[in-house]
Amino acid sequence: MSAWTMFTNALLHVFEDKTIDAEHSSATLAVMNNDDRDDTLYFETDSFLLDQNEARDLALPNFSEAEWIYITLKVNGEVEVQVLSLDFDNVSPLRSYTKAFGDSRFPGFLQISTYNVLSIVLVGVAANSSIESYASVICPPTDGRLLTN
Amino acid sequence: MIVLRRFYNKLAAGTIPTLSGAGSGVTVYEQKEQTPPLLMIQKQTTGALLVGPGLTKILPFPQGYDGTTRLSAVIRVDNSVRFSILNSNAAASNVLIKGTKTQAGRFAFVDFLNSIAVHNPTSSSATVQYTLFEIPDLTLDTSFYGLVPASITPTASGGTNFVATSRIFAGSVRLDYTSSPVTNGAWTQLFASVGLAISHIEVFDSSGIAMEIGIGTAGSESRILLVPPGGIGVDETIAANSRISVRAVGGSIADVGELDMNLFS
């Protein structure tokens, strides 16, 4: 199994392509690679370094709490994504600490699609962690803003 | 650009063609990422859970995963669900992951994990597809295919069966019965502790009577070998660090001659 190829294909697909490649054996990732719909309203890509314990807010254009957020990170080093959000009841607070770890030979990937988000902070776990980020606001295909944006 | 990307995605490692004509000048910036060494994954599991409305389920970890190494989790959902994750090095982590039937929700991360629970707070069922695999030590070349140097040069005749052809000397003792008589009462210690596990014993005995060899702590010895007058050499297994003693059997006392013992592991 080529975990790299699976991730890379999934990542390439997420960024811009709809190519379906068969170089994977994992059903989840196979299906993920075949997901052919990401209706994106806004997105932002960035590349930066984080030192150990250095924090960086992730700010999205036209972001609001009600939006559907989709984030992908590619990491050389180790970082933690801290998300403060609200639960399904729209009242109870939720906190999550999600990590990505990797190196130049096998980068770490982090994907998260969530909503009810109040804030997102990236924190370096390992010193000099290199991060490529793709953060977007996505929507259902029926969202009228897809035509007006 | 997309056509080019599709084309290059199909290429085997290291076969970067020269661009010319209409395609020249296009930077295929992801080419480097198409030819990495492949990771060797020892523990992996893939599956799907159907989580009914209001229910909570636990994602099964790969067989043998104990939370002491990093696990990569890749998860896809078709409904809004809440994940509750226990890490071995952080507080509990809770987050909603949103997906729909037409636009899947994704959740992928790497961490030391103790448990991943998924709760469906909605009024319709959620399908949770997952792939979990252990991340090996990325600092080792042996964690990747194709990076392992040839450390052993094969010979034409194959290997050597060293177990059958040689023994390793593990200790010896000589006991002069004239100066140190051995009776049939208390055991006389030969080795307080043999360091290695023993597989073979050779004993020469010139006392003229049968002797017995025993192992065990003082007062708790038990016979493992009867030594006839003259001696014996046999394969005998003795655990490492055992205490070895001798006692007279064929008479009340051995007070002439000597005992010589060699141990081999």
mmCIF file of N, CA, C and O in Angstrom, chain B residues 187 214-223 243 245:
data_model
loop_
_atom_site.group_PDB
_atom_site.id
_atom_site.type_symbol
_atom_site.label_atom_id
_atom_site.label_comp_id
_atom_site.label_asym_id
_atom_site.label_seq_id
_atom_site.Cartn_x
_atom_site.Cartn_y
_atom_site.Cartn_z
ATOM 1 N N TRP B 187 23.703 -30.963 50.375
ATOM 2 C CA TRP B 187 24.281 -30.733 49.056
ATOM 3 C C TRP B 187 25.473 -29.806 49.193
ATOM 4 O O TRP B 187 25.499 -28.919 50.043
ATOM 5 N N GLY B 214 22.303 -31.483 41.300
ATOM 6 C CA GLY B 214 20.992 -30.872 41.514
ATOM 7 C C GLY B 214 21.036 -29.370 41.312
ATOM 8 O O GLY B 214 22.098 -28.732 41.341
ATOM 9 N N ILE B 215 19.871 -28.787 41.064
ATOM 10 C CA ILE B 215 19.769 -27.328 40.995
ATOM 11 C C ILE B 215 18.738 -26.861 42.016
ATOM 12 O O ILE B 215 17.862 -27.621 42.445
ATOM 13 N N GLY B 216 18.862 -25.620 42.393
ATOM 14 C CA GLY B 216 17.928 -25.043 43.349
ATOM 15 C C GLY B 216 18.660 -24.334 44.457
ATOM 16 O O GLY B 216 19.874 -24.513 44.644
ATOM 17 N N THR B 217 17.921 -23.545 45.204
ATOM 18 C CA THR B 217 18.518 -22.817 46.321
ATOM 19 C C THR B 217 18.873 -23.782 47.434
ATOM 20 O O THR B 217 18.392 -24.924 47.468
ATOM 21 N N ALA B 218 19.733 -23.341 48.365
ATOM 22 C CA ALA B 218 20.195 -24.192 49.460
ATOM 23 C C ALA B 218 19.004 -24.735 50.245
ATOM 24 O O ALA B 218 18.127 -23.983 50.676
ATOM 25 N N GLY B 219 18.971 -26.056 50.390
ATOM 26 C CA GLY B 219 17.860 -26.692 51.098
ATOM 27 C C GLY B 219 16.698 -27.062 50.205
ATOM 28 O O GLY B 219 15.784 -27.764 50.630
ATOM 29 N N SER B 220 16.742 -26.585 48.940
ATOM 30 C CA SER B 220 15.629 -26.862 48.016
ATOM 31 C C SER B 220 16.142 -27.458 46.711
ATOM 32 O O SER B 220 15.529 -27.314 45.661
ATOM 33 N N GLU B 221 17.283 -28.147 46.795
ATOM 34 C CA GLU B 221 17.850 -28.718 45.573
ATOM 35 C C GLU B 221 17.013 -29.901 45.081
ATOM 36 O O GLU B 221 16.381 -30.608 45.867
ATOM 37 N N SER B 222 17.049 -30.085 43.774
ATOM 38 C CA SER B 222 16.414 -31.272 43.206
ATOM 39 C C SER B 222 17.317 -31.819 42.105
ATOM 40 O O SER B 222 18.005 -31.072 41.413
ATOM 41 N N ARG B 223 17.326 -33.154 41.990
ATOM 42 C CA ARG B 223 18.258 -33.806 41.084
ATOM 43 C C ARG B 223 17.870 -33.552 39.631
ATOM 44 O O ARG B 223 16.710 -33.666 39.241
ATOM 45 N N ARG B 243 21.551 -22.224 40.506
ATOM 46 C CA ARG B 243 22.564 -22.698 41.454
ATOM 47 C C ARG B 243 22.708 -24.198 41.270
ATOM 48 O O ARG B 243 21.714 -24.925 41.234
ATOM 49 N N SER B 245 24.556 -27.899 42.501
ATOM 50 C CA SER B 245 25.173 -28.560 43.659
ATOM 51 C C SER B 245 25.381 -30.038 43.362
ATOM 52 O O SER B 245 24.857 -30.575 42.380
#
